[in-house]
XYZ file of C-alpha atoms in Angstrom:
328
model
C 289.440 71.597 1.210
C 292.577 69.757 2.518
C 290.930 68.817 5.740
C 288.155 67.274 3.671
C 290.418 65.290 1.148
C 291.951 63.747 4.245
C 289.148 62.396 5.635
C 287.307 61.672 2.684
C 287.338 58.038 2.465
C 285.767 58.210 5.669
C 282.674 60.618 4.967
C 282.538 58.673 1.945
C 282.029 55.469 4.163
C 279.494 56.939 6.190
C 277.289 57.939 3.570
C 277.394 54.588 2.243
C 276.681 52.866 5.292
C 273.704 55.066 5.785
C 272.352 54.434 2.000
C 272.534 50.720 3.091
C 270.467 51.115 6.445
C 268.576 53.428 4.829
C 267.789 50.571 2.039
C 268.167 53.251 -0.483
C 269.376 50.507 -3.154
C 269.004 52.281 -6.322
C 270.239 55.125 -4.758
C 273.353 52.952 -3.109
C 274.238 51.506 -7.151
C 274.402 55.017 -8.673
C 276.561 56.469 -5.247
C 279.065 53.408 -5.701
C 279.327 53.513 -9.300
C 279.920 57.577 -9.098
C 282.323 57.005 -6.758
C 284.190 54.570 -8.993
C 284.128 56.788 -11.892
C 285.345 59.684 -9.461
C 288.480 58.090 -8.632
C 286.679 58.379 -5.109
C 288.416 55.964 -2.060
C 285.727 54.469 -0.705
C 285.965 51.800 2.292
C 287.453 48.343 1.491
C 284.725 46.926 3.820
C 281.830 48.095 5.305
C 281.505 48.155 9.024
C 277.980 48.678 9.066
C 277.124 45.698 7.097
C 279.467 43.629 9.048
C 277.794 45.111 12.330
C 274.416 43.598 11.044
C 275.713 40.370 9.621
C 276.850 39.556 13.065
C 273.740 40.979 15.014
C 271.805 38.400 12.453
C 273.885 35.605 13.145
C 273.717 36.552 17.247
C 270.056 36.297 17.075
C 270.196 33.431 15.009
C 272.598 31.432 17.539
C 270.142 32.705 20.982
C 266.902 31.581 18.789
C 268.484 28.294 18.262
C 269.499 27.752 21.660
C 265.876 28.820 22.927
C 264.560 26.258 20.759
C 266.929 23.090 21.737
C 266.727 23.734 24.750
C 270.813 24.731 25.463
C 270.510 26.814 28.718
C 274.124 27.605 29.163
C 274.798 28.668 25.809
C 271.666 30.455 25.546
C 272.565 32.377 29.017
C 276.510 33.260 28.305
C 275.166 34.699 24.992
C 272.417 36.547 26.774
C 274.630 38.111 28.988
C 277.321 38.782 26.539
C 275.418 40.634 24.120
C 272.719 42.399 25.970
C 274.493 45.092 27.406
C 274.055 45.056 31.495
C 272.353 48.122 31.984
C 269.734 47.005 30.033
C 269.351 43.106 31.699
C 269.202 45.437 35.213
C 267.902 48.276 34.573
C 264.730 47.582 32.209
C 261.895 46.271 33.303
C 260.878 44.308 29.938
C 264.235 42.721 29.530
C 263.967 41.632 33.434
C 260.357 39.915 32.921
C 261.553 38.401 29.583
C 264.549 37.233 31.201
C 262.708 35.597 34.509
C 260.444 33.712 31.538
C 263.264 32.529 30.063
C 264.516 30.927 32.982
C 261.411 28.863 33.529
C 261.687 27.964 29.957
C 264.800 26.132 29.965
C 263.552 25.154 33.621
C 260.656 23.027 32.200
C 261.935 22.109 28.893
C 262.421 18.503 29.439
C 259.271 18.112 31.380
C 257.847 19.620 27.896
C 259.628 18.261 25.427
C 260.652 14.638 26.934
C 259.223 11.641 24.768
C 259.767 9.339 27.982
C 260.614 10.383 31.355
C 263.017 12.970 31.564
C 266.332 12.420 32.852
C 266.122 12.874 36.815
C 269.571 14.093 37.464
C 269.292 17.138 34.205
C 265.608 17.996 35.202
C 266.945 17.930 39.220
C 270.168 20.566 37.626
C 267.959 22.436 35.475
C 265.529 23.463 38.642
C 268.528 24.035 40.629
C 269.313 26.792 38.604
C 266.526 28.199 38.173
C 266.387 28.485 41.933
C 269.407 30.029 42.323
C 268.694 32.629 39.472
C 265.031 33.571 41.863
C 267.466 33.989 44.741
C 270.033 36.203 43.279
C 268.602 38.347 39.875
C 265.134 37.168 40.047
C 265.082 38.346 43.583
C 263.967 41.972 42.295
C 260.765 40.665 41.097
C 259.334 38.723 43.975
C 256.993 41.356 45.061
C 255.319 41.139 41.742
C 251.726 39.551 41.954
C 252.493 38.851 38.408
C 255.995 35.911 39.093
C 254.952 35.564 42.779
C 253.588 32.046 42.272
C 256.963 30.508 40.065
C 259.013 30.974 43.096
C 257.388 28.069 44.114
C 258.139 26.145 40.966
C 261.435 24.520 42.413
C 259.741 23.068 45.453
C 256.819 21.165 43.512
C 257.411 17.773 42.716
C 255.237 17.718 39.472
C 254.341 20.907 37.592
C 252.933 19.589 34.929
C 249.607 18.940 37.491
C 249.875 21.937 39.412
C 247.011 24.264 38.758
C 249.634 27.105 39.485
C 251.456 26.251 36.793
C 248.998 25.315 33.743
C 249.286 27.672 31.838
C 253.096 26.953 31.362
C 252.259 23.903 29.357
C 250.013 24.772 27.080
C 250.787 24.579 23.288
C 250.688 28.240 22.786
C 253.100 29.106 25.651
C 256.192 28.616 24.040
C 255.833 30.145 20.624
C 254.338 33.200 22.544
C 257.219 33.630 24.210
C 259.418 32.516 21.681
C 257.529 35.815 19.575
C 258.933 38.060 22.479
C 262.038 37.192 22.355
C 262.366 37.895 18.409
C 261.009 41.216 18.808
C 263.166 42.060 21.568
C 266.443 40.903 19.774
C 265.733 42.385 16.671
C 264.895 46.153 18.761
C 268.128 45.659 20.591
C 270.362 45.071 17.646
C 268.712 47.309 15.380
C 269.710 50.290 17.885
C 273.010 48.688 17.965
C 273.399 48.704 14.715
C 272.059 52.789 13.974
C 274.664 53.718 11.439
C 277.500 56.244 12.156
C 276.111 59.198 10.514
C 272.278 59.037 12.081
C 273.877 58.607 15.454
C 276.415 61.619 14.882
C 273.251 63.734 13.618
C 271.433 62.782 17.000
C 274.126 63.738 19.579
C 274.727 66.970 17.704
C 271.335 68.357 17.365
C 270.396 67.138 20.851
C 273.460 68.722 21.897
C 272.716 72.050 19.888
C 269.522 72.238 21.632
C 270.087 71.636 24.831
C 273.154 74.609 24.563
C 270.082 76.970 23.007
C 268.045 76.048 26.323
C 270.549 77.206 28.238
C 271.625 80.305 26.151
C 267.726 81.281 26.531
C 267.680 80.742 30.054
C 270.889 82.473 30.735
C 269.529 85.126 28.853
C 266.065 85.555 30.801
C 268.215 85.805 33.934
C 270.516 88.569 32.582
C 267.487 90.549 31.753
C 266.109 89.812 34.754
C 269.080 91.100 36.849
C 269.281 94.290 34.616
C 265.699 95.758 35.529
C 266.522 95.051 38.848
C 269.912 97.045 38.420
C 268.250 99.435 36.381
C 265.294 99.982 39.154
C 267.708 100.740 41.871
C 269.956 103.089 39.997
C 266.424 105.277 39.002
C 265.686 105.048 42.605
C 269.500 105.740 43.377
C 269.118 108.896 40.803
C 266.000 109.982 42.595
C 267.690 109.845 45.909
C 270.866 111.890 45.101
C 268.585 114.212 43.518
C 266.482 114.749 46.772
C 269.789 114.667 48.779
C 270.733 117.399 46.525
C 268.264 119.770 46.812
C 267.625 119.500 51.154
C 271.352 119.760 51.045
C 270.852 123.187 49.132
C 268.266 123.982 51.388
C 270.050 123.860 54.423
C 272.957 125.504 53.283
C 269.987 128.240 52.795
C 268.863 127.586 56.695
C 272.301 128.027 58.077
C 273.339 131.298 56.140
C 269.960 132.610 56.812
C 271.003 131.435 60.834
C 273.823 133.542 60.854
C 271.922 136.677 59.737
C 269.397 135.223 63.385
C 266.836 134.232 61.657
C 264.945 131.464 62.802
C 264.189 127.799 62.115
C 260.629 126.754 62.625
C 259.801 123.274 63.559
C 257.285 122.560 60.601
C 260.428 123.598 57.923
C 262.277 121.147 59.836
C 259.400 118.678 59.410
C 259.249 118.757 55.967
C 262.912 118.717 54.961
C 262.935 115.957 57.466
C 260.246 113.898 55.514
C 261.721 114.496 52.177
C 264.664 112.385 53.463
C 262.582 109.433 54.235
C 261.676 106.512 51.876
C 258.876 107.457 49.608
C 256.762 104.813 51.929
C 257.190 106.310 55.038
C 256.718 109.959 53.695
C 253.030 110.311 53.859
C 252.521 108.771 57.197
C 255.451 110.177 59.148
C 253.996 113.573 57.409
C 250.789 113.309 58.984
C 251.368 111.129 62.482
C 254.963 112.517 63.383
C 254.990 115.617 65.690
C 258.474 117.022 65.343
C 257.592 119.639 68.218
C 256.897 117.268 71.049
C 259.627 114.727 72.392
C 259.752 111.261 72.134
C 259.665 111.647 68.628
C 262.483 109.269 67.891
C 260.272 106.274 69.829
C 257.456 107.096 67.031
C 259.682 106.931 64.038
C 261.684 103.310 65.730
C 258.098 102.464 66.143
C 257.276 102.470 62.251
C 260.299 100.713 61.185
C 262.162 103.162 60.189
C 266.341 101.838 60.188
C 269.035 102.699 63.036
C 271.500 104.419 60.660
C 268.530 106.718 58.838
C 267.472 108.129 62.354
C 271.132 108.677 63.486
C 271.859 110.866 60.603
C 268.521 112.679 60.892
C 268.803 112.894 64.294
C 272.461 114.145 63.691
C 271.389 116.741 60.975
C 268.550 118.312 63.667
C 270.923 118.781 66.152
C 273.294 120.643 63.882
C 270.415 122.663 62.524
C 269.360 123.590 65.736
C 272.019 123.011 67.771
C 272.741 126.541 66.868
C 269.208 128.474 67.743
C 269.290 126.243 71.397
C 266.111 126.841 71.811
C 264.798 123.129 71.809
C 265.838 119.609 71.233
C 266.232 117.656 68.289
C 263.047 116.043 67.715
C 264.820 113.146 66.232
């Protein structure tokens, strides 16, 4: 509760400034008047409102500019308030912004009672001509602006055939219409009060974590059948091991006493060592009697160590009768 009571003019404040953005006026009367009653601290001013009363009066100053004609106030506000990554990076603010330049590039030819002044109009193409050879640059390979690179080098636009479309009567306010709608979408996600943008980054955040909680859990469960399949197969192994070890431990008592082993036991305590998917072929295509043997099981792919400790186990098994090879 003490956490919230210090920062409570503060939540206050951003509920507030959404109720305002939100246009929530009824709403925004009873809050304030609550709050008053309350004893509640509430902002002294509000930073959202003062956010949009000087994103209004932003666009207000570029529109005015655009419309008298002021290229160099128009441009340091341009690149003041539209952030850079935006004026590089996206391709509508790059097309409106090559537009613009051949706006204030023509304006006297289209706004001029009399002749225009030489030595303005003659300053006015020079910059649009450096502006195609530094920023504009990116878009010369568009079929779209390919022809207004030549607009510096004509010596009268106005009778081009290029270029008639640029003074038509309609040009201008069309234009003109872009630019409003692209000022008032770039300052109304400038101006996205505190609380919306707070909600945003959190639940984006929140899901993005859950994404990769899930996926991080898909893997673990993934890795644990695999752990889980080799320790059955691991089980089923040590039991097999188990038993032929029994087994032989039968062999060499029953050795002792003289009696003999016969090559088909062999075999088959032999097979029940191998992988379950060499059993059934090395059951019916090895012959443990003849030699060369040890070729036929290299032969199907059967591993170095396996055959050395087979072929180690033979020869202690009947090492001891020494009445034939290993056939391993």
């Amino acid at each position: 509760m003490g956490d919230i009571l210090a920062h409570e003019s503060e939540l206050l404040g951003l509920v507030k400034e959404y109720l305002d953005f939100a246009e929530f006026e009824d709403t925004l009367k009873t809050f304030l008047k609550e709050c008053q009653m309350k004893g509640k601290p509430l902002p002294k001013t509000s930073g959202g409102s003062l956010r949009v009363s000087k994103s209004l009066t932003i666009q207000r100053d570029l529109l005015a500019a655009f419309d008298s004609g002021d290229q160099k106030v128009f441009f340091d506000l341009w690149e003041e308030h539209i952030p850079s990554s935006i004026r590089d990076g996206d391709s509508l603010a790059q097309k409106l912004e090559f537009y613009l330049h051949i706006h204030f590039a023509i304006y006297l030819l289209k706004h001029s009672v009399q002749r225009p002044d030489k030595e303005e109009l003659s300053e006015r193409i020079s910059y649009f001509k450096t502006y195609l050879e530094s920023k504009g640059a990116a878009l010369s390979q568009t079929t779209e602006f390919l022809p207004f690179y030549a607009l510096p080098f004509v010596p009268n636009p106005m009778v081009h055939p290029s270029f008639k479309e640029l003074f038509q009567d309609s040009w201008t306010p069309e234009l003109k219409l872009k630019l409003e709608k692209f000022l008032a979408l770039m300052f109304k996600a400038s101006n996205t009060p505190k609380l919306l943008t707070l909600y945003k980054e959190n639940g984006q955040s929140h899901k993005e974590t859950l994404q990769q909680l899930h996926q991080q859990l898909v893997e673990a469960e993934r890795r644990a059948m695999t752990y889980l399949k080799r320790y059955n197969k691991t089980q089923v192994d040590y039991h097999t091991l188990i038993g032929v070890t029994a087994e032989l431990v039968d062999s060499l008592e029953a050795t002792v006493s003289g009696k003999m082993i016969t090559p088909e036991y062999l075999q088959s305590v032999c097979v029940r060592l191998f992988s379950n998917q060499m059993r059934q072929s090395l059951a019916h295509s090895v012959d443990f009697t003849r030699p060369g043997t040890v070729n036929q099981c290299r032969d199907q792919s059967l591993g170095t160590e396996q055959l050395r400790c087979q072929r180690g186990l033979c020869q202690h098994v009947l090492g001891r009768s020494g009445d034939r090879e290993c056939p391993l």
